[in-house]
């Protein structure tokens, strides 16, 4: 049924049925529609089951970033002005952050190489290959199959196991809480 048909039906139903007129008025005003029973009659407010409060939402990217900060202190390293430190100090700090970040990524995604070949060795790419799995560079002509040197073995997740976030809507964008040590 097109919009004209719906409009005529709504007009005549509202004209002859007060309950329908109230629901159409509520819909046009953007208010919540009253609940109906199985016969189409409006339920008294005390019989309307309470809706559960919507769960606060958060981007999974922020959940991952929060885990990288909490467990590896990644943001602390990236956001630190590095001009005051020697390369040796930066390298020592980066070693721990990189090791701990790798642990977080492995736990959440169980990463593995896309190609089993060793970098620098010959690799075969079949005709009709998936461009998300192989990126061909250099002199690429035709439809394949292709043979070249593997310059990067790629990465893929074998699972996605991000923790569920349970905070409030007010803290949905907080990546790391401020820490206060009390005496």
PDB file of C-alpha atoms in Angstrom:
ATOM      1  CA  UNK A   1       0.000   0.000   0.000  1.00  0.00           C
ATOM      2  CA  UNK A   2       1.381   3.372  -0.964  1.00  0.00           C
ATOM      3  CA  UNK A   3       1.513   6.495   1.143  1.00  0.00           C
ATOM      4  CA  UNK A   4      -1.766   7.821  -0.260  1.00  0.00           C
ATOM      5  CA  UNK A   5      -3.534   4.632   0.758  1.00  0.00           C
ATOM      6  CA  UNK A   6      -2.067   4.780   4.259  1.00  0.00           C
ATOM      7  CA  UNK A   7      -3.060   8.443   4.561  1.00  0.00           C
ATOM      8  CA  UNK A   8      -6.683   7.701   3.589  1.00  0.00           C
ATOM      9  CA  UNK A   9      -6.850   4.743   5.976  1.00  0.00           C
ATOM     10  CA  UNK A  10      -5.430   6.842   8.821  1.00  0.00           C
ATOM     11  CA  UNK A  11      -7.834   9.690   8.045  1.00  0.00           C
ATOM     12  CA  UNK A  12     -10.990   7.538   8.098  1.00  0.00           C
ATOM     13  CA  UNK A  13      -9.867   5.410  11.078  1.00  0.00           C
ATOM     14  CA  UNK A  14      -9.071   8.576  13.064  1.00  0.00           C
ATOM     15  CA  UNK A  15     -12.339  10.187  12.000  1.00  0.00           C
ATOM     16  CA  UNK A  16     -14.469   7.354  13.414  1.00  0.00           C
ATOM     17  CA  UNK A  17     -12.306   5.954  16.263  1.00  0.00           C
ATOM     18  CA  UNK A  18     -11.142   8.208  19.123  1.00  0.00           C
ATOM     19  CA  UNK A  19      -8.380   5.770  20.236  1.00  0.00           C
ATOM     20  CA  UNK A  20      -6.941   5.653  16.723  1.00  0.00           C
ATOM     21  CA  UNK A  21      -7.109   9.460  16.529  1.00  0.00           C
ATOM     22  CA  UNK A  22      -5.122   9.685  19.788  1.00  0.00           C
ATOM     23  CA  UNK A  23      -2.465   7.275  18.501  1.00  0.00           C
ATOM     24  CA  UNK A  24      -2.149   9.108  15.146  1.00  0.00           C
ATOM     25  CA  UNK A  25      -1.850  12.401  17.053  1.00  0.00           C
ATOM     26  CA  UNK A  26       0.890  10.916  19.262  1.00  0.00           C
ATOM     27  CA  UNK A  27       2.733   9.539  16.232  1.00  0.00           C
ATOM     28  CA  UNK A  28       2.577  12.888  14.411  1.00  0.00           C
ATOM     29  CA  UNK A  29       3.811  14.698  17.540  1.00  0.00           C
ATOM     30  CA  UNK A  30       6.698  12.256  17.910  1.00  0.00           C
ATOM     31  CA  UNK A  31       5.473  11.024  21.311  1.00  0.00           C
ATOM     32  CA  UNK A  32       5.685   7.412  22.437  1.00  0.00           C
ATOM     33  CA  UNK A  33       2.668   5.469  21.200  1.00  0.00           C
ATOM     34  CA  UNK A  34       0.394   3.887  23.804  1.00  0.00           C
ATOM     35  CA  UNK A  35       0.660   0.108  24.154  1.00  0.00           C
ATOM     36  CA  UNK A  36      -2.128  -2.002  22.611  1.00  0.00           C
ATOM     37  CA  UNK A  37      -3.583  -5.331  23.636  1.00  0.00           C
ATOM     38  CA  UNK A  38      -4.225  -8.137  21.125  1.00  0.00           C
ATOM     39  CA  UNK A  39      -7.606  -6.664  20.113  1.00  0.00           C
ATOM     40  CA  UNK A  40      -6.060  -3.267  19.311  1.00  0.00           C
ATOM     41  CA  UNK A  41      -7.362  -1.462  22.409  1.00  0.00           C
ATOM     42  CA  UNK A  42      -5.090   0.838  24.375  1.00  0.00           C
ATOM     43  CA  UNK A  43      -3.727  -0.749  27.563  1.00  0.00           C
ATOM     44  CA  UNK A  44      -4.005   1.135  30.850  1.00  0.00           C
ATOM     45  CA  UNK A  45      -0.604   2.537  31.841  1.00  0.00           C
ATOM     46  CA  UNK A  46      -0.330   0.202  34.850  1.00  0.00           C
ATOM     47  CA  UNK A  47      -0.627  -2.845  32.518  1.00  0.00           C
ATOM     48  CA  UNK A  48       2.151  -1.699  30.197  1.00  0.00           C
ATOM     49  CA  UNK A  49       5.328  -3.654  30.940  1.00  0.00           C
ATOM     50  CA  UNK A  50       8.263  -1.402  31.779  1.00  0.00           C
ATOM     51  CA  UNK A  51      10.921  -1.278  29.119  1.00  0.00           C
ATOM     52  CA  UNK A  52      14.417  -2.017  30.286  1.00  0.00           C
ATOM     53  CA  UNK A  53      16.705   0.998  30.258  1.00  0.00           C
ATOM     54  CA  UNK A  54      18.869   1.040  27.140  1.00  0.00           C
ATOM     55  CA  UNK A  55      22.413  -0.152  27.770  1.00  0.00           C
ATOM     56  CA  UNK A  56      25.103   2.488  27.356  1.00  0.00           C
ATOM     57  CA  UNK A  57      27.092   1.997  24.173  1.00  0.00           C
ATOM     58  CA  UNK A  58      30.757   2.432  23.431  1.00  0.00           C
ATOM     59  CA  UNK A  59      32.862   2.022  20.325  1.00  0.00           C
ATOM     60  CA  UNK A  60      34.832  -1.222  20.264  1.00  0.00           C
ATOM     61  CA  UNK A  61      37.785   0.848  19.031  1.00  0.00           C
ATOM     62  CA  UNK A  62      37.759   2.717  22.360  1.00  0.00           C
ATOM     63  CA  UNK A  63      37.540  -0.566  24.257  1.00  0.00           C
ATOM     64  CA  UNK A  64      40.651  -1.777  22.426  1.00  0.00           C
ATOM     65  CA  UNK A  65      42.445   1.533  23.010  1.00  0.00           C
ATOM     66  CA  UNK A  66      41.544   1.399  26.715  1.00  0.00           C
ATOM     67  CA  UNK A  67      42.959  -2.131  26.977  1.00  0.00           C
ATOM     68  CA  UNK A  68      46.177  -1.072  25.224  1.00  0.00           C
ATOM     69  CA  UNK A  69      46.540   1.802  27.667  1.00  0.00           C
ATOM     70  CA  UNK A  70      45.589  -0.204  30.764  1.00  0.00           C
ATOM     71  CA  UNK A  71      47.826  -3.174  30.038  1.00  0.00           C
ATOM     72  CA  UNK A  72      50.635  -1.695  27.929  1.00  0.00           C
ATOM     73  CA  UNK A  73      50.579   2.052  28.679  1.00  0.00           C
ATOM     74  CA  UNK A  74      50.550   2.690  24.913  1.00  0.00           C
ATOM     75  CA  UNK A  75      48.971   6.155  25.092  1.00  0.00           C
ATOM     76  CA  UNK A  76      51.427   7.245  27.755  1.00  0.00           C
ATOM     77  CA  UNK A  77      54.318   6.474  25.399  1.00  0.00           C
ATOM     78  CA  UNK A  78      52.696   7.922  22.273  1.00  0.00           C
ATOM     79  CA  UNK A  79      51.504  11.110  23.978  1.00  0.00           C
ATOM     80  CA  UNK A  80      54.734  11.758  25.889  1.00  0.00           C
ATOM     81  CA  UNK A  81      56.898  14.568  24.459  1.00  0.00           C
ATOM     82  CA  UNK A  82      59.988  12.568  23.518  1.00  0.00           C
ATOM     83  CA  UNK A  83      62.366  15.515  23.028  1.00  0.00           C
ATOM     84  CA  UNK A  84      63.516  15.345  26.653  1.00  0.00           C
ATOM     85  CA  UNK A  85      64.598  11.690  26.461  1.00  0.00           C
ATOM     86  CA  UNK A  86      67.535   9.917  24.851  1.00  0.00           C
ATOM     87  CA  UNK A  87      67.018   7.331  22.139  1.00  0.00           C
ATOM     88  CA  UNK A  88      68.144   4.694  24.612  1.00  0.00           C
ATOM     89  CA  UNK A  89      65.496   5.724  27.148  1.00  0.00           C
ATOM     90  CA  UNK A  90      62.808   5.760  24.461  1.00  0.00           C
ATOM     91  CA  UNK A  91      63.920   2.345  23.218  1.00  0.00           C
ATOM     92  CA  UNK A  92      63.778   0.861  26.718  1.00  0.00           C
ATOM     93  CA  UNK A  93      60.298   2.267  27.316  1.00  0.00           C
ATOM     94  CA  UNK A  94      59.084   1.189  23.867  1.00  0.00           C
ATOM     95  CA  UNK A  95      60.311  -2.392  24.384  1.00  0.00           C
ATOM     96  CA  UNK A  96      57.944  -2.953  27.311  1.00  0.00           C
ATOM     97  CA  UNK A  97      55.030  -1.151  25.656  1.00  0.00           C
ATOM     98  CA  UNK A  98      55.441  -3.114  22.408  1.00  0.00           C
ATOM     99  CA  UNK A  99      55.712  -6.458  24.233  1.00  0.00           C
ATOM    100  CA  UNK A 100      52.609  -5.751  26.320  1.00  0.00           C
ATOM    101  CA  UNK A 101      50.671  -4.377  23.311  1.00  0.00           C
ATOM    102  CA  UNK A 102      51.452  -7.552  21.369  1.00  0.00           C
ATOM    103  CA  UNK A 103      50.050  -9.577  24.262  1.00  0.00           C
ATOM    104  CA  UNK A 104      46.799  -7.579  24.230  1.00  0.00           C
ATOM    105  CA  UNK A 105      46.404  -7.906  20.456  1.00  0.00           C
ATOM    106  CA  UNK A 106      47.134 -11.626  20.538  1.00  0.00           C
ATOM    107  CA  UNK A 107      44.626 -12.224  23.325  1.00  0.00           C
ATOM    108  CA  UNK A 108      41.865 -10.242  21.600  1.00  0.00           C
ATOM    109  CA  UNK A 109      42.481 -11.289  17.980  1.00  0.00           C
ATOM    110  CA  UNK A 110      44.758 -14.383  17.942  1.00  0.00           C
ATOM    111  CA  UNK A 111      46.696 -12.904  15.031  1.00  0.00           C
ATOM    112  CA  UNK A 112      48.415 -15.062  12.444  1.00  0.00           C
ATOM    113  CA  UNK A 113      50.179 -14.447   9.145  1.00  0.00           C
ATOM    114  CA  UNK A 114      48.091 -14.376   5.962  1.00  0.00           C
ATOM    115  CA  UNK A 115      50.859 -16.099   4.003  1.00  0.00           C
ATOM    116  CA  UNK A 116      52.856 -19.024   5.339  1.00  0.00           C
ATOM    117  CA  UNK A 117      55.813 -18.123   3.142  1.00  0.00           C
ATOM    118  CA  UNK A 118      58.969 -16.460   4.420  1.00  0.00           C
ATOM    119  CA  UNK A 119      59.498 -12.823   3.558  1.00  0.00           C
ATOM    120  CA  UNK A 120      61.992 -12.429   0.717  1.00  0.00           C
ATOM    121  CA  UNK A 121      61.140 -15.808  -0.818  1.00  0.00           C
ATOM    122  CA  UNK A 122      59.017 -16.540  -3.888  1.00  0.00           C
ATOM    123  CA  UNK A 123      55.241 -16.551  -3.424  1.00  0.00           C
ATOM    124  CA  UNK A 124      52.419 -17.622  -5.728  1.00  0.00           C
ATOM    125  CA  UNK A 125      49.150 -15.683  -5.988  1.00  0.00           C
ATOM    126  CA  UNK A 126      46.342 -17.509  -7.780  1.00  0.00           C
ATOM    127  CA  UNK A 127      44.234 -16.001 -10.561  1.00  0.00           C
ATOM    128  CA  UNK A 128      41.068 -14.448  -9.163  1.00  0.00           C
ATOM    129  CA  UNK A 129      42.816 -13.829  -5.828  1.00  0.00           C
ATOM    130  CA  UNK A 130      41.096 -11.927  -3.013  1.00  0.00           C
ATOM    131  CA  UNK A 131      42.588  -8.392  -3.004  1.00  0.00           C
ATOM    132  CA  UNK A 132      41.944  -8.201   0.744  1.00  0.00           C
ATOM    133  CA  UNK A 133      44.408 -11.087   1.235  1.00  0.00           C
ATOM    134  CA  UNK A 134      47.079 -10.107  -1.318  1.00  0.00           C
ATOM    135  CA  UNK A 135      48.263  -6.694  -2.466  1.00  0.00           C
ATOM    136  CA  UNK A 136      50.300  -6.885  -5.629  1.00  0.00           C
ATOM    137  CA  UNK A 137      52.847  -4.150  -6.291  1.00  0.00           C
ATOM    138  CA  UNK A 138      55.320  -3.621  -9.096  1.00  0.00           C
ATOM    139  CA  UNK A 139      54.751  -4.708 -12.689  1.00  0.00           C
ATOM    140  CA  UNK A 140      51.294  -6.293 -12.479  1.00  0.00           C
ATOM    141  CA  UNK A 141      49.624  -7.138 -15.782  1.00  0.00           C
ATOM    142  CA  UNK A 142      46.895  -9.582 -16.705  1.00  0.00           C
ATOM    143  CA  UNK A 143      44.645 -11.659 -14.499  1.00  0.00           C
ATOM    144  CA  UNK A 144      47.215 -14.008 -12.985  1.00  0.00           C
ATOM    145  CA  UNK A 145      48.240 -16.319 -11.565  1.00  0.00           C
ATOM    146  CA  UNK A 146      51.174 -14.238 -10.317  1.00  0.00           C
ATOM    147  CA  UNK A 147      54.593 -15.077  -8.901  1.00  0.00           C
ATOM    148  CA  UNK A 148      56.777 -12.638  -7.024  1.00  0.00           C
ATOM    149  CA  UNK A 149      58.783 -12.002  -3.866  1.00  0.00           C
ATOM    150  CA  UNK A 150      56.884 -11.953  -0.595  1.00  0.00           C
ATOM    151  CA  UNK A 151      57.710  -8.562   0.946  1.00  0.00           C
ATOM    152  CA  UNK A 152      55.224  -8.776   3.836  1.00  0.00           C
ATOM    153  CA  UNK A 153      53.342 -11.859   5.011  1.00  0.00           C
ATOM    154  CA  UNK A 154      50.263  -9.889   6.147  1.00  0.00           C
ATOM    155  CA  UNK A 155      48.195 -10.336   9.299  1.00  0.00           C
ATOM    156  CA  UNK A 156      44.741 -11.668   9.963  1.00  0.00           C
ATOM    157  CA  UNK A 157      42.674 -12.147  13.092  1.00  0.00           C
ATOM    158  CA  UNK A 158      41.507 -15.672  13.774  1.00  0.00           C
ATOM    159  CA  UNK A 159      39.011 -14.428  16.361  1.00  0.00           C
ATOM    160  CA  UNK A 160      37.634 -11.181  17.771  1.00  0.00           C
ATOM    161  CA  UNK A 161      37.384 -11.415  21.524  1.00  0.00           C
ATOM    162  CA  UNK A 162      36.964  -7.867  22.814  1.00  0.00           C
ATOM    163  CA  UNK A 163      35.686  -7.551  26.364  1.00  0.00           C
ATOM    164  CA  UNK A 164      32.177  -6.205  26.876  1.00  0.00           C
ATOM    165  CA  UNK A 165      32.131  -2.688  28.200  1.00  0.00           C
ATOM    166  CA  UNK A 166      29.964  -2.121  31.259  1.00  0.00           C
ATOM    167  CA  UNK A 167      30.488   1.546  32.125  1.00  0.00           C
ATOM    168  CA  UNK A 168      28.013   4.422  32.141  1.00  0.00           C
ATOM    169  CA  UNK A 169      27.070   6.584  29.171  1.00  0.00           C
ATOM    170  CA  UNK A 170      28.906   9.507  30.821  1.00  0.00           C
ATOM    171  CA  UNK A 171      32.194   7.611  30.678  1.00  0.00           C
ATOM    172  CA  UNK A 172      31.722   6.010  27.238  1.00  0.00           C
ATOM    173  CA  UNK A 173      34.510   8.146  25.743  1.00  0.00           C
ATOM    174  CA  UNK A 174      36.982   7.775  28.624  1.00  0.00           C
ATOM    175  CA  UNK A 175      39.981   5.734  27.477  1.00  0.00           C
ATOM    176  CA  UNK A 176      41.838   5.773  30.794  1.00  0.00           C
ATOM    177  CA  UNK A 177      40.616   7.236  34.076  1.00  0.00           C
ATOM    178  CA  UNK A 178      42.642   9.851  35.880  1.00  0.00           C
ATOM    179  CA  UNK A 179      44.527   8.212  38.717  1.00  0.00           C
ATOM    180  CA  UNK A 180      44.691   9.836  42.128  1.00  0.00           C
ATOM    181  CA  UNK A 181      46.821   8.439  44.921  1.00  0.00           C
ATOM    182  CA  UNK A 182      45.469   9.353  48.330  1.00  0.00           C
ATOM    183  CA  UNK A 183      47.849   9.606  51.294  1.00  0.00           C
TER     184      UNK A 183
END
